Amino acid sequence: MVQINEALETVKGEDRSYSQGQLIRRRFLRHKVAMSALIVFFIAIVLAYTSIGFGPIPGWWGKDYASTYPKVGNGEPTISLTEFTIGEHPFGQDTIGKDYFALVMRGMQRSLMIAFGIGIISTIIGTIVGLLAGYYRGWVEAVLMRLTDFVIVVPTLVFAAILSQMAGGVVGMTLVLPLVLWTSLARLVRGEVLSLREREFVVAARVSGASDLRVIVRHILPGTVGVIVVAITLAIGAAILLESTLTFLGFGVSPPDTSLGLLISDYQNAFTTRPWLFWFPGLAILTIVLCVNFIGDGLRDAFDPRQTRSKD
Amino acid sequence: MTIPTDATPSGLGGSEPAVLSFQDLEVQFATDLGEVRAVNGISMEVHPGEVLAVVGESGSGKSVTSMTALGLLPKNARIGGVVRVTEKDVRQLDARRLRQMRGKDVAMVFQEPQTALNPVLTIGDQLVEALQLHGVAYGNAAKRRAADLLAAVGIPEPARRLKQYPHELSGGQRQRVVIAMALSCDPKVIIADEPTTALDVTVQADILDLLRSLKEKLNTGILLITHNMGVVADMADRVAVMYQGDVVEVGSAEQVLVYPQHEYTRRLLDAVPRLGAGRAQLGIAAEAPPIITDEVPALEVKNAVVEYHRLGKPSFRAAEDVSFTVHQGEIVGLVGESGSGKSTMAKCALGILPPTSGTVAVYGEDFNRLKRKDRKALQKRIGVVFQDPAASLNPRVPVGDIIAEPMVIHKVGTKTERQRRVYELLEAVELPRAAFNRFPHELSGGQRQRVSIARALSLDPELLVADEPTSALDVSVQASVLKMFMTLQAEFRFACLFVSHDLAVIDMLAHHVVVMENGRVVEQGLREQVLHEPREEYTKRLLAAAPVPNPEEQRRRREQRHAMLAAFGDKVVEIGDVPHGPEGP
């Protein structure tokens, strides 16, 4: 027996309504790998900033990264997982007796700051370039996209090295490195805008007299959020690696300050005698980059459910 | 009420064993939001040389049913019941046998020939591939056979066409290629899923003629899936009506379409606009609101030419010397097939596409001669409704904000006033107040189109441009939206340029009709004159090709059309001699 639903055109009243944002959040929260990565990442950030403190705020770890301490043994790591002790110098000491845990924490602070700064600034540049090129087409697009092509064809590392040499310092590096990292996002955003601008709701807004700014900000930008959020996480990962590479090559952060790249570079020769001086900053880089990439993966799956493998 | 369970009505089918049958078919999909039942235990059969039409609106499960016959449902589907193609049980076949069955025993004709053909392979390659896969013919023999198949479906110069790519063919020819591919291995049954929905009405009539000759000459069984009652009347021997996963009525075309038993079938048939019935349909007031002809017209198009410039090629003329007028309070129907330039004219009227020459004036003002500020003021007086409500509403904005947006843009009223206005509009388009905070994806297609209309009306426009506003909707939803539209027009008295390819819809609501073909106006005049006593050959062809949902009447119309085609010197499309190859291994 089939009942005809007379109220074909009723809006489901009591049913909970999900906005697109809520659906995306729900899919992200269910993504196990991404959630684990998010937790690990959060712990890493908290650890880096609370342990040795930041600026005038003191941390709970008694030692700082600049002072030298009397050597304990050969400066080996005192951390032990079998007996579970942290010891005097959990990550060991460097050649002149500095506490290596404090140094690695300081390095993480620096690398995270640089990476986030670069990630955010390059995203802003890339988004604006992509939006303008995609929305206005014509000569605006031609000029902006040729500029993008130009930045892409110059080898990133060479370009970045020259720029960071010219700017110098952590702040300079943070401001200058985005100039080489925005290109892929600009292309992605432009591609997205090209399809969005032909959608009828954009035409509808233009027909009702909306200004270009309103159309872009209200109707086009939200549609590109998926691409942008994912690109931020990937850019952050790339920025950490780029910073480490540049510092390793001698173009980035300079002593007495330190960063993960600098630590690796300084102790590259100690690898055979004091391997921990290489392992710990390396492990820190690996953790941060992997976490950020997994989070990015999770976000991409959440924004674009078609790309996920169907669950069992 | 009772549902007829006997799938074989008196006198039809049944003499030969079924080539395709479903018994107690059930399909469920596992989704993010739990189990969704698509088909609830239905049974039906297709016999050789018979067309069984499965009718239903979107979500009724008709396409899912057909996909089970090919074993093509996605992995998250749970299937119950028995599906047989000839004597094979589809659900028991392994992957290799399934592949053998597809194409050889059962073939498919898709809705959109544009996407059903691979754009980077030639027509010949695709036909030959189908032949070789099933071992029907190889090499030059396969090529010859492919050419014969093309000739059989009525494509001229088949040898040359084999070397062409899909984009070089017209939509109708592409669909013929798809049919040729379906025929390549002599299938016992063809599943045609909305085979003419993407096609123009004159092309549709040709393709239907072709399919009909298939069943008559080759004794092929056809499962025809469609939402168009006219197509059903034209083609079907028997009809199964589906509603929310159930078959609610089965019977001969005559029984179902002329003497429907089930309430849903009756409602569906009542909702179909009838060509020739004029305004008094669906309970719409027969008398039209007055048209004001002595004041400045709402829209006046004079000798408009629109050219699209193409790099390195001569520019393309989308409209040539088009002139028509929409008076205040008048609904003008703009009719034409795809590529006729009707949407181009709608864009001109909206001021987003300036004509290359000629003038387009809204209330006496030409967009091109206005300053930015004045343009915005003029746009305030125009409302727009687009074809696809899913695309014309921003998915990230709640309904209330969508409707209020034109008011925000033109800085009309305070926030509370706007909100009050949105509630008024929701009421006017018969949506509940609860819709205010909903997102477009939570509404049905018809509800979305109502939101779209509410947005168009939010500033009390004096001219409404509606570009195929009901083409993407189911027929019962179309009926309710059209009815509401007419009520609103009678109340607010706006002028309207109503673009549509559906003559029956235009017949229902327009005062004045403009027929376009290839960028030119072929005929224009009062609705009664253009649609009931057309003067031009093109208009006659259009009218003759539109199917009506009554088998008896449609048969008569078809014969008239064939006679008319003969008078114009055209041939009726029929299947030619299909080459029968050696049996495959």
Short mmCIF file of C-alpha atoms in Angstrom, two decimals, chain B residues 103 244 288 419 441 533:
data_model
loop_
_atom_site.label_atom_id
_atom_site.label_comp_id
_atom_site.label_asym_id
_atom_site.label_seq_id
_atom_site.Cartn_x
_atom_site.Cartn_y
_atom_site.Cartn_z
CA GLY B 103 26.14 -4.73 -24.78
CA GLN B 244 9.13 6.80 -4.16
CA ALA B 288 -5.46 37.98 -17.88
CA GLN B 419 13.41 40.62 7.46
CA HIS B 441 20.67 22.14 -0.37
CA GLU B 533 -2.79 28.90 -36.36
#
